[in-house]
Amino acid sequence: MGIIITAFERSPDGGKGLARDTRVRWALEEVEQPYKVRFVSFQAMKEPAHLAVHPFGQIPTYEEGELTLFETGAIVLHIATRFGGLLPDVEHARARAITWMFAALNTIEPPILDLTTARIHEGDKPWRDERLPLVADRVRARLTQLSPRLADAEWLDGAFSAGDLMMVSVLLRLRASGILDEYPGLADYVARGEARPAYQRAFAAQLAVNRAQAVAG
Ligand code: GTB
């Protein structure tokens, strides 16, 4: 039964791998499952055919036979549950790895998203210069709490898991701000994630599409 995901027809990041389909591609590469991609434009995302698979008109989505999923966290959890390799077999270790997935999405990512909003989407607002340092410090507070976890450990809890996949994917979004480099241990952790062959394949696949789009104009 084939797997089909959706991705931007043309990612606004031009192929830096920051759009969330990269997380799904990475998970599928880790578990060595082939997949196809249906590319959608911003306009098509808001049309009934796509809204039928994603109620909020976004990417990524995941289709596998009669199963249709949206929300990256749910998709990666499904992939990790359905195929071996991304979650430990031992019950408690498995629950902890899933906890790290939620921590990445619910505790670490929200201030990072706020920072992106403040830096990019609200860049022209009169209160931007006042707000930006506050938001940046909220990110730093979380990174300061997370850092000790990785001081002497390669991954968050034993072997690499879906929790690390999600945490690295979330932290990656910080790179352009320069804040990640203030935490060398976390920067190294992200680099370890990016060095994984499965990540490299996922990154290359999304880059190839965005490069082709750039050439096509
Ligand atoms: N909670 C959902 C999930 O985790 O799946 C959020 C999905 C989401 O935000 N999707 C974005 C989207 O479809 C793409 S990934 N946006 C279009 C819309 O809402 O109309 C977010 C994203 C977009 C662009 C960059 N970038 O260019 O750097 C990075 C991340």
Short mmCIF file of C-alpha atoms and ligand atoms in Angstrom, two decimals:
data_model
loop_
_atom_site.label_atom_id
_atom_site.label_comp_id
_atom_site.label_asym_id
_atom_site.label_seq_id
_atom_site.Cartn_x
_atom_site.Cartn_y
_atom_site.Cartn_z
CA MET A 1 0.00 0.00 0.00
CA GLY A 2 1.67 3.22 -1.16
CA ILE A 3 2.26 6.26 1.00
CA ILE A 4 1.54 9.72 -0.39
CA ILE A 5 2.41 12.91 1.43
CA THR A 6 1.81 16.51 0.43
CA ALA A 7 4.38 19.29 0.25
CA PHE A 8 4.63 22.84 -1.03
CA GLU A 9 4.78 23.07 -4.80
CA ARG A 10 7.28 25.85 -4.10
CA SER A 11 8.50 26.20 -0.53
CA PRO A 12 8.89 29.79 0.68
CA ASP A 13 12.29 28.82 2.13
CA GLY A 14 13.56 27.85 -1.33
CA GLY A 15 14.62 24.38 -0.16
CA LYS A 16 16.24 24.98 3.24
CA GLY A 17 14.18 22.09 4.56
CA LEU A 18 12.24 24.16 7.06
CA ALA A 19 8.75 23.33 5.83
CA ARG A 20 7.19 20.54 7.83
CA ASP A 21 7.08 17.96 5.05
CA THR A 22 10.83 17.51 5.72
CA ARG A 23 9.99 16.01 9.14
CA VAL A 24 7.68 13.49 7.53
CA ARG A 25 10.15 12.69 4.76
CA TRP A 26 12.86 12.21 7.41
CA ALA A 27 10.69 9.81 9.41
CA LEU A 28 9.85 7.80 6.29
CA GLU A 29 13.53 7.67 5.35
CA GLU A 30 14.47 6.48 8.86
CA VAL A 31 12.02 3.59 8.62
CA GLU A 32 12.97 2.97 4.99
CA GLN A 33 9.50 3.33 3.55
CA PRO A 34 9.12 4.57 -0.01
CA TYR A 35 6.67 7.41 -0.55
CA LYS A 36 5.30 9.68 -3.22
CA VAL A 37 4.70 13.41 -2.91
CA ARG A 38 1.72 15.37 -4.18
CA PHE A 39 2.77 18.99 -4.55
CA VAL A 40 0.23 21.69 -3.79
CA SER A 41 0.24 25.40 -4.47
CA PHE A 42 -0.88 27.91 -1.84
CA GLN A 43 -4.09 28.33 -3.80
CA ALA A 44 -4.77 24.60 -4.13
CA MET A 45 -4.24 24.19 -0.36
CA LYS A 46 -7.39 26.24 0.28
CA GLU A 47 -9.53 24.40 -2.25
CA PRO A 48 -12.04 21.64 -1.43
CA ALA A 49 -9.91 18.74 -2.69
CA HIS A 50 -7.09 19.57 -0.26
CA LEU A 51 -9.40 20.73 2.53
CA ALA A 52 -10.91 17.25 2.42
CA VAL A 53 -7.56 15.86 3.65
CA HIS A 54 -6.44 18.85 5.72
CA PRO A 55 -9.19 20.87 7.42
CA PHE A 56 -6.84 23.84 7.94
CA GLY A 57 -5.61 23.91 4.35
CA GLN A 58 -1.96 23.20 5.09
CA ILE A 59 0.81 20.74 4.36
CA PRO A 60 1.93 18.11 5.15
CA THR A 61 -0.69 15.39 4.89
CA TYR A 62 -0.23 11.64 4.79
CA GLU A 63 -2.25 9.07 2.90
CA GLU A 64 -1.82 5.34 3.21
CA GLY A 65 -4.65 3.32 1.70
CA GLU A 66 -7.83 4.48 3.39
CA LEU A 67 -6.00 6.30 6.15
CA THR A 68 -5.60 10.06 5.80
CA LEU A 69 -3.72 12.09 8.40
CA PHE A 70 -2.73 15.70 8.95
CA GLU A 71 -0.60 17.31 11.73
CA THR A 72 3.07 16.48 11.54
CA GLY A 73 3.24 15.17 15.10
CA ALA A 74 0.43 12.69 14.46
CA ILE A 75 1.93 11.66 11.14
CA VAL A 76 5.40 11.03 12.56
CA LEU A 77 3.91 9.17 15.52
CA HIS A 78 1.90 7.00 13.13
CA ILE A 79 4.99 6.26 11.03
CA ALA A 80 6.99 5.43 14.17
CA THR A 81 4.25 3.15 15.48
CA ARG A 82 3.50 1.43 12.20
CA PHE A 83 7.08 0.79 11.12
CA GLY A 84 9.95 -0.18 13.41
CA GLY A 85 13.03 1.87 14.12
CA LEU A 86 11.92 5.19 15.57
CA LEU A 87 10.52 4.15 18.94
CA PRO A 88 11.98 1.81 21.56
CA ASP A 89 10.20 -1.51 22.11
CA VAL A 90 10.34 -1.22 25.90
CA GLU A 91 7.11 0.36 27.14
CA HIS A 92 8.50 3.07 29.41
CA ALA A 93 11.30 4.06 27.04
CA ARG A 94 8.70 4.26 24.26
CA ALA A 95 6.47 6.50 26.35
CA ARG A 96 9.44 8.75 27.16
CA ALA A 97 10.39 9.06 23.48
CA ILE A 98 6.80 10.09 22.70
CA THR A 99 7.00 12.58 25.57
CA TRP A 100 10.00 14.20 23.84
CA MET A 101 7.99 14.48 20.63
CA PHE A 102 5.33 16.41 22.53
CA ALA A 103 7.96 18.48 24.33
CA ALA A 104 9.45 19.49 20.99
CA LEU A 105 6.06 20.46 19.55
CA ASN A 106 4.34 21.91 22.62
CA THR A 107 7.13 23.39 24.72
CA ILE A 108 10.09 24.21 22.49
CA GLU A 109 8.46 25.06 19.17
CA PRO A 110 5.89 27.68 20.28
CA PRO A 111 8.45 30.32 21.38
CA ILE A 112 10.48 29.55 18.24
CA LEU A 113 7.40 30.19 16.11
CA ASP A 114 6.79 33.43 18.02
CA LEU A 115 10.34 34.46 17.22
CA THR A 116 9.84 33.79 13.51
CA THR A 117 6.65 35.82 13.62
CA ALA A 118 8.39 38.69 15.41
CA ARG A 119 11.46 38.64 13.15
CA ILE A 120 9.80 38.17 9.80
CA HIS A 121 6.05 38.66 9.78
CA GLU A 122 6.00 41.61 12.17
CA GLY A 123 9.26 43.12 10.97
CA ASP A 124 7.55 46.35 9.92
CA LYS A 125 5.53 46.92 13.11
CA PRO A 126 6.40 49.92 15.28
CA TRP A 127 6.67 47.73 18.41
CA ARG A 128 8.96 45.18 16.75
CA ASP A 129 12.19 46.37 18.43
CA GLU A 130 10.58 46.25 21.85
CA ARG A 131 8.98 42.85 21.39
CA LEU A 132 11.80 40.98 19.64
CA PRO A 133 14.22 40.76 22.62
CA LEU A 134 11.41 39.56 24.87
CA VAL A 135 10.49 36.79 22.48
CA ALA A 136 14.15 35.86 21.91
CA ASP A 137 14.66 35.55 25.67
CA ARG A 138 11.70 33.20 25.92
CA VAL A 139 13.43 30.95 23.39
CA ARG A 140 16.71 31.20 25.33
CA ALA A 141 14.94 30.23 28.56
CA ARG A 142 13.76 26.98 26.96
CA LEU A 143 17.14 26.23 25.38
CA THR A 144 18.85 26.84 28.72
CA GLN A 145 16.55 24.23 30.26
CA LEU A 146 17.02 21.75 27.41
CA SER A 147 20.81 22.03 27.09
CA PRO A 148 21.86 20.04 30.19
CA ARG A 149 19.92 17.07 28.87
CA LEU A 150 22.34 16.84 25.97
CA ALA A 151 25.51 17.87 27.79
CA ASP A 152 26.78 14.28 28.04
CA ALA A 153 24.34 12.50 25.80
CA GLU A 154 24.14 12.03 22.07
CA TRP A 155 20.35 11.88 22.01
CA LEU A 156 17.56 12.86 24.40
CA ASP A 157 16.90 9.45 25.94
CA GLY A 158 19.18 6.62 24.87
CA ALA A 159 19.09 5.74 21.19
CA PHE A 160 17.92 8.16 18.48
CA SER A 161 14.12 8.22 18.40
CA ALA A 162 11.14 10.06 16.95
CA GLY A 163 11.59 12.41 19.93
CA ASP A 164 15.00 13.45 18.59
CA LEU A 165 13.70 13.67 15.04
CA MET A 166 11.08 16.16 16.17
CA MET A 167 13.39 18.10 18.51
CA VAL A 168 16.11 18.50 15.88
CA SER A 169 13.50 19.55 13.30
CA VAL A 170 12.16 22.20 15.66
CA LEU A 171 15.60 23.53 16.68
CA LEU A 172 16.67 23.75 13.05
CA ARG A 173 14.25 26.59 12.59
CA LEU A 174 16.34 28.72 14.96
CA ARG A 175 19.48 28.67 12.90
CA ALA A 176 18.85 31.89 10.96
CA SER A 177 18.34 33.82 14.19
CA GLY A 178 21.85 32.96 15.45
CA ILE A 179 20.40 31.85 18.80
CA LEU A 180 21.18 28.17 18.25
CA ASP A 181 24.90 28.97 18.10
CA GLU A 182 24.70 30.45 21.59
CA TYR A 183 24.19 26.84 22.75
CA PRO A 184 27.07 24.81 21.27
CA GLY A 185 25.79 21.56 22.77
CA LEU A 186 22.42 22.02 21.08
CA ALA A 187 24.03 23.16 17.83
CA ASP A 188 26.10 19.93 17.86
CA TYR A 189 22.96 17.92 18.59
CA VAL A 190 21.22 19.45 15.57
CA ALA A 191 24.31 18.78 13.44
CA ARG A 192 24.25 15.12 14.55
CA GLY A 193 20.63 14.89 13.46
CA GLU A 194 21.34 16.51 10.13
CA ALA A 195 24.27 14.14 9.56
CA ARG A 196 22.03 11.09 9.68
CA PRO A 197 21.77 9.50 6.22
CA ALA A 198 17.97 9.48 6.46
CA TYR A 199 17.90 13.23 7.09
CA GLN A 200 20.31 13.79 4.23
CA ARG A 201 18.03 11.88 1.86
CA ALA A 202 14.95 13.76 3.06
CA PHE A 203 16.70 17.10 2.73
CA ALA A 204 18.01 16.31 -0.75
CA ALA A 205 14.57 15.21 -1.93
CA GLN A 206 12.86 18.45 -0.91
CA LEU A 207 15.78 20.53 -2.21
CA ALA A 208 15.63 18.86 -5.62
CA VAL A 209 12.01 19.92 -5.99
CA ASN A 210 12.61 23.50 -4.93
CA ARG A 211 15.70 23.82 -7.12
CA ALA A 212 13.76 22.53 -10.10
CA GLN A 213 11.03 25.06 -9.37
CA ALA A 214 13.57 27.87 -9.16
CA VAL A 215 15.02 26.88 -12.55
CA ALA A 216 11.55 26.65 -14.05
CA GLY A 217 10.98 30.20 -12.78
N1 GTB B 1 0.44 22.09 13.13
C1 GTB B 1 0.63 21.81 11.73
C2 GTB B 1 1.59 20.61 11.56
O1 GTB B 1 2.45 20.44 12.43
O2 GTB B 1 1.45 19.86 10.59
C3 GTB B 1 1.18 23.05 11.05
C4 GTB B 1 1.30 22.85 9.57
C5 GTB B 1 1.88 24.08 8.91
O3 GTB B 1 2.19 25.10 9.56
N2 GTB B 1 2.02 24.01 7.59
C6 GTB B 1 2.56 25.11 6.84
C7 GTB B 1 1.55 25.51 5.77
O4 GTB B 1 0.94 24.69 5.16
C8 GTB B 1 3.85 24.67 6.14
S1 GTB B 1 5.08 24.19 7.31
N3 GTB B 1 1.42 26.82 5.56
C9 GTB B 1 0.54 27.34 4.55
C10 GTB B 1 -0.70 27.93 5.11
O5 GTB B 1 -0.93 27.82 6.33
O6 GTB B 1 -1.43 28.49 4.31
C11 GTB B 1 5.46 25.80 8.10
C12 GTB B 1 6.57 26.49 7.37
C13 GTB B 1 6.32 27.22 6.25
C14 GTB B 1 7.37 27.89 5.63
C15 GTB B 1 8.64 27.80 6.15
N4 GTB B 1 9.72 28.49 5.51
O7 GTB B 1 9.55 29.01 4.42
O8 GTB B 1 10.81 28.58 6.08
C16 GTB B 1 8.88 27.05 7.27
C17 GTB B 1 7.83 26.40 7.89
#
